[in-house]
mmCIF file of C-alpha atoms in Angstrom:
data_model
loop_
_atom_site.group_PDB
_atom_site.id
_atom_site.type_symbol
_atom_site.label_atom_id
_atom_site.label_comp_id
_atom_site.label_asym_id
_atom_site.label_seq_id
_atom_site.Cartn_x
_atom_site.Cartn_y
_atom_site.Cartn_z
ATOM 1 C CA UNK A 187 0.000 0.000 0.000
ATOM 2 C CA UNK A 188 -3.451 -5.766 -0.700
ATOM 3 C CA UNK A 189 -0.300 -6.372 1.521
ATOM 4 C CA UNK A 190 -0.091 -5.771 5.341
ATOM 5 C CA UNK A 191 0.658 -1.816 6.516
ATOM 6 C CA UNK A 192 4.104 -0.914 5.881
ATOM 7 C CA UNK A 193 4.482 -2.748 2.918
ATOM 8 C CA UNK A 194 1.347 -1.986 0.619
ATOM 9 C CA UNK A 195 2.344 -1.765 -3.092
ATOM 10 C CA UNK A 196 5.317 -3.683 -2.474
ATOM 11 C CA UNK A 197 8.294 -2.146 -1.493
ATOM 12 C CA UNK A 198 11.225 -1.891 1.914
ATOM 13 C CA UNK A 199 10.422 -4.798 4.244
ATOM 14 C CA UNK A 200 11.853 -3.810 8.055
ATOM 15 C CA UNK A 201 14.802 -6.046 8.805
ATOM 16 C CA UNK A 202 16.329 -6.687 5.590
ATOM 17 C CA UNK A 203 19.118 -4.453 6.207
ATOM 18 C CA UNK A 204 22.411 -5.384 3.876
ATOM 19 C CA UNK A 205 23.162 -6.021 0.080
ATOM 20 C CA UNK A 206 19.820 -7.022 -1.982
ATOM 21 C CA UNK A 207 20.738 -8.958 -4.942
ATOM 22 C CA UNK A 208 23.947 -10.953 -3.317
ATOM 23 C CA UNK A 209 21.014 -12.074 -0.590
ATOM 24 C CA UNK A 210 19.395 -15.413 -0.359
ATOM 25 C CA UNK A 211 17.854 -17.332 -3.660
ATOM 26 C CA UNK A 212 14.501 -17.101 -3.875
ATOM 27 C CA UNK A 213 13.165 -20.622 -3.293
ATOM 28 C CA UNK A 214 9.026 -20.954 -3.336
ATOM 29 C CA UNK A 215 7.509 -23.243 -5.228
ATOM 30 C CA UNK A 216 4.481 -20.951 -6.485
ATOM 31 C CA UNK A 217 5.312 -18.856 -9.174
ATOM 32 C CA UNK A 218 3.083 -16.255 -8.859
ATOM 33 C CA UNK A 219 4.632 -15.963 -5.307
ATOM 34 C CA UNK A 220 8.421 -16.095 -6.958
ATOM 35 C CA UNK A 221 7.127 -12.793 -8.788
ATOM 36 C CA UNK A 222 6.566 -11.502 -6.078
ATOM 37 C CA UNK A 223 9.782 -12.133 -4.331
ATOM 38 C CA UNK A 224 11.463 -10.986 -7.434
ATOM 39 C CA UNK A 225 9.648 -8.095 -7.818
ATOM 40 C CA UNK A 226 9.939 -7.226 -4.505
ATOM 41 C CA UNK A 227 13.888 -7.818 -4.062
ATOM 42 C CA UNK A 228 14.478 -5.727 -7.081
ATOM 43 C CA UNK A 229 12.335 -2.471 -6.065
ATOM 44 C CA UNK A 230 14.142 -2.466 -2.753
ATOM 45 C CA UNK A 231 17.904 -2.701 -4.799
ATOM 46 C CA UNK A 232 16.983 0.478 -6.275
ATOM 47 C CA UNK A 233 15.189 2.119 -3.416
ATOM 48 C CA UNK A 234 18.366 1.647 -1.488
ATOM 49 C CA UNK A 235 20.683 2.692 -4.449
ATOM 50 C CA UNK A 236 22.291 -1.150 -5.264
ATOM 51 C CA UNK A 237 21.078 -0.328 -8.645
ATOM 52 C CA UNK A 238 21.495 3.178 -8.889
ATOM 53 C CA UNK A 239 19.867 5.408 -12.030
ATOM 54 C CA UNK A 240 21.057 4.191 -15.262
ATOM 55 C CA UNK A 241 21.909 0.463 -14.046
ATOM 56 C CA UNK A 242 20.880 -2.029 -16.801
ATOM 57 C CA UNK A 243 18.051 -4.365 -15.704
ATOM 58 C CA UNK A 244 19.895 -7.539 -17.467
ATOM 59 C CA UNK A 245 17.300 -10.805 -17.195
ATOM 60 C CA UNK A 246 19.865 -13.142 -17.320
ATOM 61 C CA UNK A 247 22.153 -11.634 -14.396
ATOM 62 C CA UNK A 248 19.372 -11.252 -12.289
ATOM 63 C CA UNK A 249 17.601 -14.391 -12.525
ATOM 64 C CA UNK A 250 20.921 -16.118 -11.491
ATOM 65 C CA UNK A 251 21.448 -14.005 -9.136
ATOM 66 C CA UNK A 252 17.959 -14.373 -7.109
ATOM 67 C CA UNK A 253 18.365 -18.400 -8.166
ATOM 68 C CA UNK A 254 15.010 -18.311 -10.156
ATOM 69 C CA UNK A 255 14.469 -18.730 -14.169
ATOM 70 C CA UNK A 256 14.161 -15.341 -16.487
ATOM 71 C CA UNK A 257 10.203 -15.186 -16.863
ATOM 72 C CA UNK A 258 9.351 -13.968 -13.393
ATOM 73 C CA UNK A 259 12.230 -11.440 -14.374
ATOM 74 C CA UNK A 260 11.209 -10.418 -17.270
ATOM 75 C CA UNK A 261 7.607 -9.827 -15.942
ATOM 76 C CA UNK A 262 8.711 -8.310 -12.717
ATOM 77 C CA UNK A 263 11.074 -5.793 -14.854
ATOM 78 C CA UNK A 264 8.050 -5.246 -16.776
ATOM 79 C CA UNK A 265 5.982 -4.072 -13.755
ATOM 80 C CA UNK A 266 8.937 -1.530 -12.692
ATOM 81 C CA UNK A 267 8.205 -0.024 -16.027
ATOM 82 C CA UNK A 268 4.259 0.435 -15.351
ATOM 83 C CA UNK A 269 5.333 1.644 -11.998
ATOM 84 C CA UNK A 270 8.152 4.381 -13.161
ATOM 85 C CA UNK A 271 11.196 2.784 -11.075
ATOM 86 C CA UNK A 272 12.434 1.951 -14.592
ATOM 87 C CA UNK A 273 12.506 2.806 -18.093
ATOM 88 C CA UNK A 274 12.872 1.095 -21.795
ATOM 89 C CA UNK A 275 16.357 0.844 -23.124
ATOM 90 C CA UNK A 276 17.312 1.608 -26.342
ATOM 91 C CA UNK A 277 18.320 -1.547 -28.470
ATOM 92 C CA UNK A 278 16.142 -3.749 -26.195
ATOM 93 C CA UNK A 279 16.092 -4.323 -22.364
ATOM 94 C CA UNK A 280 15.539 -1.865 -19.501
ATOM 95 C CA UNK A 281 17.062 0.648 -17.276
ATOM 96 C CA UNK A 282 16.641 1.904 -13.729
ATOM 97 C CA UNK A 283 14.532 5.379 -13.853
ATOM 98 C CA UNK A 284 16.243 8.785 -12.760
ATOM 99 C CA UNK A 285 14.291 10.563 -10.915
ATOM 100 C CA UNK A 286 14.868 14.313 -11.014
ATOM 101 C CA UNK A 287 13.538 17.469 -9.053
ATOM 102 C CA UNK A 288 10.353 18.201 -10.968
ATOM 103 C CA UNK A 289 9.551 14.516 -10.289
ATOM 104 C CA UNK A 290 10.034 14.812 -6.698
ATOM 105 C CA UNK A 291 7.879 17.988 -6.524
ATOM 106 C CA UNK A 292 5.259 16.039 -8.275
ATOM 107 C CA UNK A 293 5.451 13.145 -6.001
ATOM 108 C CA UNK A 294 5.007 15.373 -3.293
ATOM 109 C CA UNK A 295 2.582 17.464 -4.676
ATOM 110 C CA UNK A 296 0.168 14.573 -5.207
ATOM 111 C CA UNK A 297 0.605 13.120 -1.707
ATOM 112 C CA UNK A 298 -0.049 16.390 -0.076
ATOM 113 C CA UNK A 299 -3.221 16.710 -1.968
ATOM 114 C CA UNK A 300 -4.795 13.664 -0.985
ATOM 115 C CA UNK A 301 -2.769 13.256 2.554
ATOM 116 C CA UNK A 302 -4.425 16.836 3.824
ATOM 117 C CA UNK A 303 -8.012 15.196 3.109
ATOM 118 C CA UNK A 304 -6.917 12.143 4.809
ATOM 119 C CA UNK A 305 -6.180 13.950 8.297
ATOM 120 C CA UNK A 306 -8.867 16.307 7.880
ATOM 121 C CA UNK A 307 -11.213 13.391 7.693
ATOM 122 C CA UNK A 308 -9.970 11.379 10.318
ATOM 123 C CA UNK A 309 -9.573 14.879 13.020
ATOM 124 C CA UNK A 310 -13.085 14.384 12.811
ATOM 125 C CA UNK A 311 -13.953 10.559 12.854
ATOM 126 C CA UNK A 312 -10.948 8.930 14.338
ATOM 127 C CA UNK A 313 -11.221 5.534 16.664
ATOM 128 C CA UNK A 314 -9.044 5.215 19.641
ATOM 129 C CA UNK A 315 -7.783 1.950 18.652
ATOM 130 C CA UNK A 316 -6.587 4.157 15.587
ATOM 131 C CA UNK A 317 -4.945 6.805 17.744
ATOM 132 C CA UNK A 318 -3.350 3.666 19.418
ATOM 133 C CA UNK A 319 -1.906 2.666 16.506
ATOM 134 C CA UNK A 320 -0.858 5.388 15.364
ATOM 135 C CA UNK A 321 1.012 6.038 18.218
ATOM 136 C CA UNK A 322 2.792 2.420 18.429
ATOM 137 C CA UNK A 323 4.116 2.977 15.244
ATOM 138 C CA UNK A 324 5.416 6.436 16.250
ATOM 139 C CA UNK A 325 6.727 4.664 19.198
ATOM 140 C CA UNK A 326 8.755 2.149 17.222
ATOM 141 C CA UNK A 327 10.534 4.936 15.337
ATOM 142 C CA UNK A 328 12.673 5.702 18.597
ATOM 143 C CA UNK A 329 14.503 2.481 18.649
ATOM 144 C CA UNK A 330 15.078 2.372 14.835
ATOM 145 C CA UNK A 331 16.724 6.061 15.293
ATOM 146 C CA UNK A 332 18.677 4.420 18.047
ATOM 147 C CA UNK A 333 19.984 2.165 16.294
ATOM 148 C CA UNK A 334 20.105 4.193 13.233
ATOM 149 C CA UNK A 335 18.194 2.071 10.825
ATOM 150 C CA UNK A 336 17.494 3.665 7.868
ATOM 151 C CA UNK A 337 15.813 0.977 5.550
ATOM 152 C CA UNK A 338 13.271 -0.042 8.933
ATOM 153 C CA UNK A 339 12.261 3.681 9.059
ATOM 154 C CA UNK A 340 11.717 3.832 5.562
ATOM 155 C CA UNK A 341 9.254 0.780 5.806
ATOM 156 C CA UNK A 342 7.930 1.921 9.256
ATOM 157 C CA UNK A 343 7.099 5.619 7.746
ATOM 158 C CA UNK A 344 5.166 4.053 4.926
ATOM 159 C CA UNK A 345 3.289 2.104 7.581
ATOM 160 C CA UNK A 346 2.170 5.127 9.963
ATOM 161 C CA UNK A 347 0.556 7.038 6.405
ATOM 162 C CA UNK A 348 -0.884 3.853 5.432
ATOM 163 C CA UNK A 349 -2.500 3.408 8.879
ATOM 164 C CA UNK A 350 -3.669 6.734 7.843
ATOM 165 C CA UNK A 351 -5.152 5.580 4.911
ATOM 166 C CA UNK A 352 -6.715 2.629 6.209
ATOM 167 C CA UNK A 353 -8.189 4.235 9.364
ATOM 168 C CA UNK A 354 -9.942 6.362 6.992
ATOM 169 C CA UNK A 355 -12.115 3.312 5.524
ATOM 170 C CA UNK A 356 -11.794 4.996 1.733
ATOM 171 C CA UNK A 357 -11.122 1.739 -0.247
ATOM 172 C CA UNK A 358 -10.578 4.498 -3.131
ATOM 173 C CA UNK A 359 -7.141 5.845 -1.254
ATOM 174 C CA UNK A 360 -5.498 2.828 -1.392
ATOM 175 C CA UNK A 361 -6.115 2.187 -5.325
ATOM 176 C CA UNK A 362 -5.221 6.084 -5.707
ATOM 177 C CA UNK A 363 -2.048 5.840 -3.572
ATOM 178 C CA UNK A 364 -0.271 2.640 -4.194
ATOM 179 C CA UNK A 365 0.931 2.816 -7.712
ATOM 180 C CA UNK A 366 3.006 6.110 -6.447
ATOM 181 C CA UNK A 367 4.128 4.540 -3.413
ATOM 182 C CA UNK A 368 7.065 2.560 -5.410
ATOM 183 C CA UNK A 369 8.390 6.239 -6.017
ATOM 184 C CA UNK A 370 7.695 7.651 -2.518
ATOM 185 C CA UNK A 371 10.087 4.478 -1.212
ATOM 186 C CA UNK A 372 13.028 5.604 -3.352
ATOM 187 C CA UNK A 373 12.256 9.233 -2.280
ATOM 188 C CA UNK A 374 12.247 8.642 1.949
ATOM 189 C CA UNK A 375 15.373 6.337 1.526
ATOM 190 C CA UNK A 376 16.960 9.313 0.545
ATOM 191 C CA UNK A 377 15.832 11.697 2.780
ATOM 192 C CA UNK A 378 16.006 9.560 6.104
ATOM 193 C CA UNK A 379 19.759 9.519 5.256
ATOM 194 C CA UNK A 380 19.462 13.101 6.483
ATOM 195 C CA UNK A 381 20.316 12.906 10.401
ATOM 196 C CA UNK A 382 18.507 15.875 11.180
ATOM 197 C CA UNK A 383 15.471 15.027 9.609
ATOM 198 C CA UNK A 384 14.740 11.827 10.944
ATOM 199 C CA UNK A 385 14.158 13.125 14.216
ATOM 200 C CA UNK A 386 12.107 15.901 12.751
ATOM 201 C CA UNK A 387 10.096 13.584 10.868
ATOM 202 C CA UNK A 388 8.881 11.743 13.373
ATOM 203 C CA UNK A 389 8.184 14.595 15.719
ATOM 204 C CA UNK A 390 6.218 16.055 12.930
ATOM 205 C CA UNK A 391 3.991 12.728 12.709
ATOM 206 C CA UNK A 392 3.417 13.223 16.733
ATOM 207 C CA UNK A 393 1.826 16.478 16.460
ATOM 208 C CA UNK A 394 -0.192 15.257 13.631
ATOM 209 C CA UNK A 395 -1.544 12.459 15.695
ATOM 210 C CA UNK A 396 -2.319 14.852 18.866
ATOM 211 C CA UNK A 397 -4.369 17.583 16.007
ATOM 212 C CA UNK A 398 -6.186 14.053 14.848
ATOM 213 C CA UNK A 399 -7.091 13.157 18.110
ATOM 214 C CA UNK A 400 -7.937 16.600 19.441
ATOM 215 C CA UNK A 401 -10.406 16.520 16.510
ATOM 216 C CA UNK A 402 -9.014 19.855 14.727
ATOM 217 C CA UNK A 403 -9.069 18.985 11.000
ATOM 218 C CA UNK A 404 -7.807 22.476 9.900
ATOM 219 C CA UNK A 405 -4.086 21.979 12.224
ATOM 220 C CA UNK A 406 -3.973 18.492 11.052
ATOM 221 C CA UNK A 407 -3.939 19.677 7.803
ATOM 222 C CA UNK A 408 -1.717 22.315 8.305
ATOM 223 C CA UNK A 409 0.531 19.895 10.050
ATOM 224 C CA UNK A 410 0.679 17.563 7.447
ATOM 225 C CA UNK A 411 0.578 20.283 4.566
ATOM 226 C CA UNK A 412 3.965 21.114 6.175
ATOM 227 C CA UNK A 413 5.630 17.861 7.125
ATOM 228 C CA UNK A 414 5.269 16.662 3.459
ATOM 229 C CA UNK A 415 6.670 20.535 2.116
ATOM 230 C CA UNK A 416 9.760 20.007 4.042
ATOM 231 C CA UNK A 417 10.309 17.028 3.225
ATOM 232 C CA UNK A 418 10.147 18.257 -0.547
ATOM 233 C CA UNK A 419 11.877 20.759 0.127
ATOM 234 C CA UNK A 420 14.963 19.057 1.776
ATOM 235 C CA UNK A 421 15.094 16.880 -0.862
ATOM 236 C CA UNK A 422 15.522 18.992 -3.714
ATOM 237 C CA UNK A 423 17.993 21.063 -2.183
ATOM 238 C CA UNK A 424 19.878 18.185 -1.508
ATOM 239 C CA UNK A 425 19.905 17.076 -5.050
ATOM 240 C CA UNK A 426 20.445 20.330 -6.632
#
């Protein structure tokens, strides 16, 4: 994001710290599970930069890599296409997407959009099992800083805005939101390798919690308006 929270759409699974590709083979016997797993493994190489912009997506070196034949390769390269995280070659093949500063405004611009009407609709609806939640996840950030683990805090920051998603009960977000997600992976890796930030980021998703709570839907959205600017914002400085 459909998967569990934290990994909907695919994406960073918490734990999986260390080199992607040079990993474990993927052994399951169903193949539309080994797509999956193939899939999976090769959107987190490039979220965490093992296949940076430009890197040829070669079937054959991949599938012996991951220890599985070229079709679930070839389809999963396929899907990275659909999903932007990588582009045709010329002569044939595929190569890992760039992603430059008008595409990380855009990302941004989208999720603030629809992110604004998802706090402003929950300030006024929200659960406390939701709040709960909410605030476990928030929680579980501390020891990830701690320990200063930047692929779990990737995963775990997807999961507190999909909780927000989901504790909305819009089945509409989630089909809206997930194809973009790929892209928003790639973007936090980057930007949680900010020290600063990470602290801020997560401070940030307090305060929205305690507007959502408090039932004010116009500082949520303010909140959350400006949590996603900076993080645009830091960002594209950083890659300019």
């Amino acid at each position: 994001m459909a998967a569990a929270a934290g990994t909907a759409g695919g994406g960073i699974v918490p734990g999986q710290e260390g080199p992607v590709l040079g990993g474990p083979v993927i052994q399951i016997p169903d193949a539309a599970a080994v797509k999956r797993a193939v899939l999976d493994r090769l959107r987190r190489a490039i979220t965490v930069g093992e296949m940076p912009p430009g890197s040829r997506l070669r079937q054959t070196q991949l599938a012996a890599a991951l220890g599985v034949s070229r079709m679930p390769v070839r389809d999963a390269i396929s899907d990275l296409v659909a999903e932007g995280l990588a582009v045709p070659a010329s002569g044939g093949g595929a190569v890992v997407s760039a992603l430059s500063q008008q595409d990380m405004h855009d990302v941004y611009a989208v999720r603030a959009t629809l992110e604004v009407f998802v706090v402003r609709e929950l300030a006024g609806a929200v659960g406390s099992e939701q709040i709960r939640q909410l605030r476990s996840i928030c929680l579980r950030s501390k020891k990830l800083i701690a320990n200063d683990q930047r692929e779990a805090l990737t995963a775990l920051d997807k999961e507190f805005h999909w909780a927000l998603y989901r504790a909305t009960g819009n089945r509409f977000l989630e089909s809206a939101l997930t194809p973009m997600w790929a892209q928003v992976d790639r973007i936090m890796y980057q930007i949680l390798q900010m020290q600063d930030y990470i602290y801020l980021a997560w401070d940030e998703h307090a305060a929205i919690v305690d507007a959502i709570e408090d039932q004010d839907p116009d500082a949520a959205g303010r909140l959350m308006q400006l949590h996603l600017h900076r993080a645009a914002e830091r960002l594209i400085e950083e890659a300019g």
